[in-house]
PDB file of C-alpha atoms in Angstrom:
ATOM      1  CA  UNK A   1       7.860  -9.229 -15.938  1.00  0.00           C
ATOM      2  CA  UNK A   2       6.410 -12.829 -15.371  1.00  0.00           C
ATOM      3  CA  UNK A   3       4.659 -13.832 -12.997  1.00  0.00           C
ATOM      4  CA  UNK A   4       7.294 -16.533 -11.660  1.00  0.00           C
ATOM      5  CA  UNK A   5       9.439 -13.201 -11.169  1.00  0.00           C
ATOM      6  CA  UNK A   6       7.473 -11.696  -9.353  1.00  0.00           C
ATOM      7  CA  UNK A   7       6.636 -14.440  -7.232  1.00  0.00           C
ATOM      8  CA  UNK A   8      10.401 -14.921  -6.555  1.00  0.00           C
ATOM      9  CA  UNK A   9      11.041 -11.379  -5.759  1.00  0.00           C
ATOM     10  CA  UNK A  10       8.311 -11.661  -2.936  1.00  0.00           C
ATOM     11  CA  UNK A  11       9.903 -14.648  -1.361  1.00  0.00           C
ATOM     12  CA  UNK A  12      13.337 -12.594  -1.886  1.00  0.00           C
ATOM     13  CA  UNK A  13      11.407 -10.153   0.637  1.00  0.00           C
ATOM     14  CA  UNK A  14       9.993 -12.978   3.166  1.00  0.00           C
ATOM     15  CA  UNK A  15       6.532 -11.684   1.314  1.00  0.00           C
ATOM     16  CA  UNK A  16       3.581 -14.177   1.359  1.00  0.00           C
ATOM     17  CA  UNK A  17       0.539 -12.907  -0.517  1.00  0.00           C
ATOM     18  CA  UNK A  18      -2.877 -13.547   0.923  1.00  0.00           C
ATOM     19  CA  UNK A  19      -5.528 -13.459   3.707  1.00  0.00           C
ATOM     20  CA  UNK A  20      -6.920 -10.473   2.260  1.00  0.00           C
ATOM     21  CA  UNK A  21     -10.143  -9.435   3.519  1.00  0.00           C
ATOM     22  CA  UNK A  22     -13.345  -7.510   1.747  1.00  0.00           C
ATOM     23  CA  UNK A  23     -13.581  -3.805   3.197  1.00  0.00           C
ATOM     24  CA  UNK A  24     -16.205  -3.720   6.020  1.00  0.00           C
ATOM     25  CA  UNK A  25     -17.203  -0.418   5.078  1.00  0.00           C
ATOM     26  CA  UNK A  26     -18.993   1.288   1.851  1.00  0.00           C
ATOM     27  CA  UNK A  27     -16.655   1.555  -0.424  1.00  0.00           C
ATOM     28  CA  UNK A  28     -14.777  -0.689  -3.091  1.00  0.00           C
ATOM     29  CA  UNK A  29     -11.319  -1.726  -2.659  1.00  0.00           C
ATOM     30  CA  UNK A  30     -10.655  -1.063  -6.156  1.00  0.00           C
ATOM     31  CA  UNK A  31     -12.526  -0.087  -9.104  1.00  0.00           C
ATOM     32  CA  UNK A  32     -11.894  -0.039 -12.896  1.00  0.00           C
ATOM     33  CA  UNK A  33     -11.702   2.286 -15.676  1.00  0.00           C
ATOM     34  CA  UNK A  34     -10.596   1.556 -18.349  1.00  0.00           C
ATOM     35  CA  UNK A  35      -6.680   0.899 -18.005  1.00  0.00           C
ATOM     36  CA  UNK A  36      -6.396   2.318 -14.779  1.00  0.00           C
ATOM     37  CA  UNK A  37      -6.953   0.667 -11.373  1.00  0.00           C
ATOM     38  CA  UNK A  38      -7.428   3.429  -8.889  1.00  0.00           C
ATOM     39  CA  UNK A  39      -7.230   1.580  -5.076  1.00  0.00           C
ATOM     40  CA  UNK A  40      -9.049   2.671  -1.861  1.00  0.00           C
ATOM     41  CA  UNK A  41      -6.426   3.734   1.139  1.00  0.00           C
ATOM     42  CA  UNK A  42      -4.821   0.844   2.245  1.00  0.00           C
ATOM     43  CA  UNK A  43      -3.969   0.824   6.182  1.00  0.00           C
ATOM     44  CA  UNK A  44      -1.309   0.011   7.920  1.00  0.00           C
ATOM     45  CA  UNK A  45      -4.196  -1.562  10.689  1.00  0.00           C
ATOM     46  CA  UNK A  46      -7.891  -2.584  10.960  1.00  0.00           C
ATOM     47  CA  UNK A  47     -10.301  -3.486  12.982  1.00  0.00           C
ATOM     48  CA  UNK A  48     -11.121  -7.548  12.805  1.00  0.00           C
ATOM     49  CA  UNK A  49     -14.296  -8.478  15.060  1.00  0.00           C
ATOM     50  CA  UNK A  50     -13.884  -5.220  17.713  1.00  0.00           C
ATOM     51  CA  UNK A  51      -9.752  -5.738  17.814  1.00  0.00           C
ATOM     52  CA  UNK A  52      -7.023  -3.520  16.194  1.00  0.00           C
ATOM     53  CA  UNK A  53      -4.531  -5.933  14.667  1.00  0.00           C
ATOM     54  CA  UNK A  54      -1.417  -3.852  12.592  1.00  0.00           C
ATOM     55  CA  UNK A  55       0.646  -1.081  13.189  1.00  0.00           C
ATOM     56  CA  UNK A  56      -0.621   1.910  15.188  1.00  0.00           C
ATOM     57  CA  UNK A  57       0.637   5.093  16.395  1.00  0.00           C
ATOM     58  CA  UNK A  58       1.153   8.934  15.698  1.00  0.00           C
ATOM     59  CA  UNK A  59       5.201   9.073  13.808  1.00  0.00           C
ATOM     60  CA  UNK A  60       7.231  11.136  15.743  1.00  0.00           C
ATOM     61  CA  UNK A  61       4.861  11.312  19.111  1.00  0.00           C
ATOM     62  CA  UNK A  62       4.228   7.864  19.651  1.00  0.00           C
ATOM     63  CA  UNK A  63       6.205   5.867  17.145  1.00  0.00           C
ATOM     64  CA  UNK A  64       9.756   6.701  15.017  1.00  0.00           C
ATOM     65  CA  UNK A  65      10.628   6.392  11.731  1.00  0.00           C
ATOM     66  CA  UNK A  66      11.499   2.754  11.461  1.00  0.00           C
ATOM     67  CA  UNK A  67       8.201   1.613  12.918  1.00  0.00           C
ATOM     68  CA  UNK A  68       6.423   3.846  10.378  1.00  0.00           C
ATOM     69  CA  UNK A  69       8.703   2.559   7.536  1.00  0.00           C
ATOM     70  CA  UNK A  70       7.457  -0.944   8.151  1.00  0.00           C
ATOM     71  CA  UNK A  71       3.544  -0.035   9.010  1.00  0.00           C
ATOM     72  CA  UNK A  72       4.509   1.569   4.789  1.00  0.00           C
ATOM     73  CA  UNK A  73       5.734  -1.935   4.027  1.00  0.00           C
ATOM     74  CA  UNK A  74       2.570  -3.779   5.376  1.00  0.00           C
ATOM     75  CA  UNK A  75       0.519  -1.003   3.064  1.00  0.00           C
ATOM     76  CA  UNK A  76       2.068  -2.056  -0.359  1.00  0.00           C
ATOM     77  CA  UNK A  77       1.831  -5.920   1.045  1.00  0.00           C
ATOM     78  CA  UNK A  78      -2.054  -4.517   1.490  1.00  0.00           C
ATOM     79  CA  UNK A  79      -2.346  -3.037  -1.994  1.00  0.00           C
ATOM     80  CA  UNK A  80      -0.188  -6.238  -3.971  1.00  0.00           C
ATOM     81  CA  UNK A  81      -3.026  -8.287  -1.949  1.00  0.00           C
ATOM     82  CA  UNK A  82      -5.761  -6.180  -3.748  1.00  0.00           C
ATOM     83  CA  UNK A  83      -4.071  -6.434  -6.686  1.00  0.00           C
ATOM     84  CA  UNK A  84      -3.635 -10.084  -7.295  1.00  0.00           C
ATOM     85  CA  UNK A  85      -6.951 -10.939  -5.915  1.00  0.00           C
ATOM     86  CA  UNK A  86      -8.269  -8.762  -8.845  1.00  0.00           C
ATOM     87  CA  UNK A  87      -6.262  -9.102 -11.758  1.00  0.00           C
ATOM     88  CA  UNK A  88      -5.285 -12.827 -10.753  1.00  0.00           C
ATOM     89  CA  UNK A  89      -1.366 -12.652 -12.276  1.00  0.00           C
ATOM     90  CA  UNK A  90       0.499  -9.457 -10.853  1.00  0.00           C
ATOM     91  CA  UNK A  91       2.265  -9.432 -14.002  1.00  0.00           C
ATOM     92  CA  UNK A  92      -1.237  -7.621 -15.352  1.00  0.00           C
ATOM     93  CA  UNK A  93       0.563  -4.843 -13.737  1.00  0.00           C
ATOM     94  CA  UNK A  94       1.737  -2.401 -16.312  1.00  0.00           C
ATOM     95  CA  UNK A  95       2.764   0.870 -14.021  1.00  0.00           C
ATOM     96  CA  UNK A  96       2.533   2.071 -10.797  1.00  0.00           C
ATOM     97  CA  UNK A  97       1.515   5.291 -11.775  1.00  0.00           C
ATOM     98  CA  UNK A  98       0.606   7.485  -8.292  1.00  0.00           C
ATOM     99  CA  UNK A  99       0.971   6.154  -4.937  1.00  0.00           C
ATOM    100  CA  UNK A 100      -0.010   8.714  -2.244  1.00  0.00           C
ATOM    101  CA  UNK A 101       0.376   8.511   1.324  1.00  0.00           C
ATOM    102  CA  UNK A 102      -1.497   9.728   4.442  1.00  0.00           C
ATOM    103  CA  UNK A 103       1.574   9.647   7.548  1.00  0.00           C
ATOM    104  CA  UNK A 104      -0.212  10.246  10.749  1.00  0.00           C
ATOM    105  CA  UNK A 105       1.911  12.577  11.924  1.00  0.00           C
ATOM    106  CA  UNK A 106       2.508  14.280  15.095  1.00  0.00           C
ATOM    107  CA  UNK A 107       3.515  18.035  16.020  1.00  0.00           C
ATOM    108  CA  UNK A 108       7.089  18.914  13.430  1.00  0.00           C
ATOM    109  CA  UNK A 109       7.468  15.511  12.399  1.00  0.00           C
ATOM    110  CA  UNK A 110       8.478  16.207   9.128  1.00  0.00           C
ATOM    111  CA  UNK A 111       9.755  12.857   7.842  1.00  0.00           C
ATOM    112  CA  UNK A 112       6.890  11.313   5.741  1.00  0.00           C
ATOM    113  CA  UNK A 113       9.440  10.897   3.028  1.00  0.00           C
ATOM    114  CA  UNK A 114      11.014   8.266   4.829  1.00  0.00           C
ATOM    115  CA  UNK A 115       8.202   6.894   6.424  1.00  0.00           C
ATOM    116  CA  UNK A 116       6.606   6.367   2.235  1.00  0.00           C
ATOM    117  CA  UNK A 117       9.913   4.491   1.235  1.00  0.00           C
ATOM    118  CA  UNK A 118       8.672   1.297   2.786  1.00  0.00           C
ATOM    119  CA  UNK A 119       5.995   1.274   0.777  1.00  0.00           C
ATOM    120  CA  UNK A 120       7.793   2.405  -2.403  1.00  0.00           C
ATOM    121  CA  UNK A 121      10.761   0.154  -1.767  1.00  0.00           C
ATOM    122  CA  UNK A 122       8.337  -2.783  -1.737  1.00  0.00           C
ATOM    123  CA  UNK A 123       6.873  -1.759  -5.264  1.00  0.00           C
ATOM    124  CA  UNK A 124       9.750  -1.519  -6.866  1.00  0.00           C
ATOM    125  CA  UNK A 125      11.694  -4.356  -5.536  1.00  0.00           C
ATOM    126  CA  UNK A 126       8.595  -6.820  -6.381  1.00  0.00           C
ATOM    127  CA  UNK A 127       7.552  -5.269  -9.333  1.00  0.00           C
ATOM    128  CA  UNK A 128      10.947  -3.453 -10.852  1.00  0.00           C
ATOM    129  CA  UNK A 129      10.226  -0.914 -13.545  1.00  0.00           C
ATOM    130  CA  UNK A 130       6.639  -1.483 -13.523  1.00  0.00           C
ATOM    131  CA  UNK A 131       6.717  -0.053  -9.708  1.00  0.00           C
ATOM    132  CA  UNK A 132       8.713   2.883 -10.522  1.00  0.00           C
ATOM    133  CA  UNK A 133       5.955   5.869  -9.784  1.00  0.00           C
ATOM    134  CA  UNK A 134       5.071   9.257  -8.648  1.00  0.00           C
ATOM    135  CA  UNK A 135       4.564   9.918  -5.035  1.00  0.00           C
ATOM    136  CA  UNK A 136       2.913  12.539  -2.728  1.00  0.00           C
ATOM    137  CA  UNK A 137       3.992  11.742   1.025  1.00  0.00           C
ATOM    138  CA  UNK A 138       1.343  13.828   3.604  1.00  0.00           C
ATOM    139  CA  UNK A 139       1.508  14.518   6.812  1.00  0.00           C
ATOM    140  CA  UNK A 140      -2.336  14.333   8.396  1.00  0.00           C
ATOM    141  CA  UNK A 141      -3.044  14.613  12.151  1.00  0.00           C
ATOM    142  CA  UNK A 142      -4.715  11.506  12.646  1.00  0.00           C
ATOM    143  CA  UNK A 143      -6.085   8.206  10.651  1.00  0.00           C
ATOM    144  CA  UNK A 144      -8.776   5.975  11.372  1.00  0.00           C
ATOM    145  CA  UNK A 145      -8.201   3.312  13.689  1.00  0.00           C
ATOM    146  CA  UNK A 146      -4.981   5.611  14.907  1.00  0.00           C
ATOM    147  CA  UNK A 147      -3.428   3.424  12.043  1.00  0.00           C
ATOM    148  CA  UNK A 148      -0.222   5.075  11.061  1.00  0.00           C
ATOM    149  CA  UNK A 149      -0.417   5.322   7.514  1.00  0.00           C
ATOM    150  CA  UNK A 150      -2.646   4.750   4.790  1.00  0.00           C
ATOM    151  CA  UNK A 151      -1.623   4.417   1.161  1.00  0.00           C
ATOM    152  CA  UNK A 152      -3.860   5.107  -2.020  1.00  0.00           C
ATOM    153  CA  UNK A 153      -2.841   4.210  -5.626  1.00  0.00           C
ATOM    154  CA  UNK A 154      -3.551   4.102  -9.280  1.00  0.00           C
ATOM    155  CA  UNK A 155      -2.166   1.267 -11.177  1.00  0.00           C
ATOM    156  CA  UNK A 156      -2.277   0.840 -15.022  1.00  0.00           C
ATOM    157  CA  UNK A 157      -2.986  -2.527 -16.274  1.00  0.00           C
ATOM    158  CA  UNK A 158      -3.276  -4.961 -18.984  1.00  0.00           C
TER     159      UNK A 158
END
């Protein structure tokens, strides 16, 4: 798929790509071998200069399903950010091959499924065949920042 395509599809979404920010912490956003991209969690929130900006909250205590399905969303807008700043031309992108996701989840919420989709839908929609993927969807009792979700992926590229 070009990268014109791509680009389109975004708008389609209302999905701007950019303002993304180094990790403050020890770790690398992304690292890669070989043909494989394999991306650090992505959070639905962070801490900017002592404040919490992004979507908070335990799913199912503090926050439903529709909250958590966008805070999913803002992920995938998190890890296309990562993306393009290191491969340049999303079109690099081969396959999503495994997204995983981390729902903070409170006592018998058991909808993590639904939660994931936002981040899923967003993959697929921007990148169509190349965002198809496997998927794990786990429930965790908290995440830092009381961010309520946190996405992980590994991507296979040009």
């Amino acid at each position: 798929m070009s990268h014109a395509t791509i680009t389109q599809r975004l708008a389609d979404m209302s999905i701007a790509l950019g303002g993304y920010r180094e990790p403050a912490s020890r770790y690398k956003p992304a690292i890669r071998v070989g043909n494989l991209l394999y991306f650090s969690g992505q959070l639905s929130a962070m801490e900017y200069d002592g404040v919490v900006a992004g979507i908070t909250g335990q799913l199912g205590s503090e926050i439903g399903v529709d909250a958590g399905y966008e805070a999913a969303r803002q992920c995938a807008i998190g890890l296309l950010n990562r993306a393009q700043t290191m491969l340049g031309d999303l079109s690099r992108i081969r396959q999503i091959v495994r997204l995983t996701g981390y729902i903070n989840s409170g006592p018998g919420f058991t909808d993590q499924h639904l939660v994931l989709n936002g981040c899923s839908d967003v993959l697929i929609a921007a990148l169509g065949e190349a965002g198809t993927h496997t998927r794990l969807a786990i429930g965790v009792v908290g995440l830092s920042f009381n961010t309520s979700v946190e996405v992980d992926c590994i991507v296979e590229v040009d």
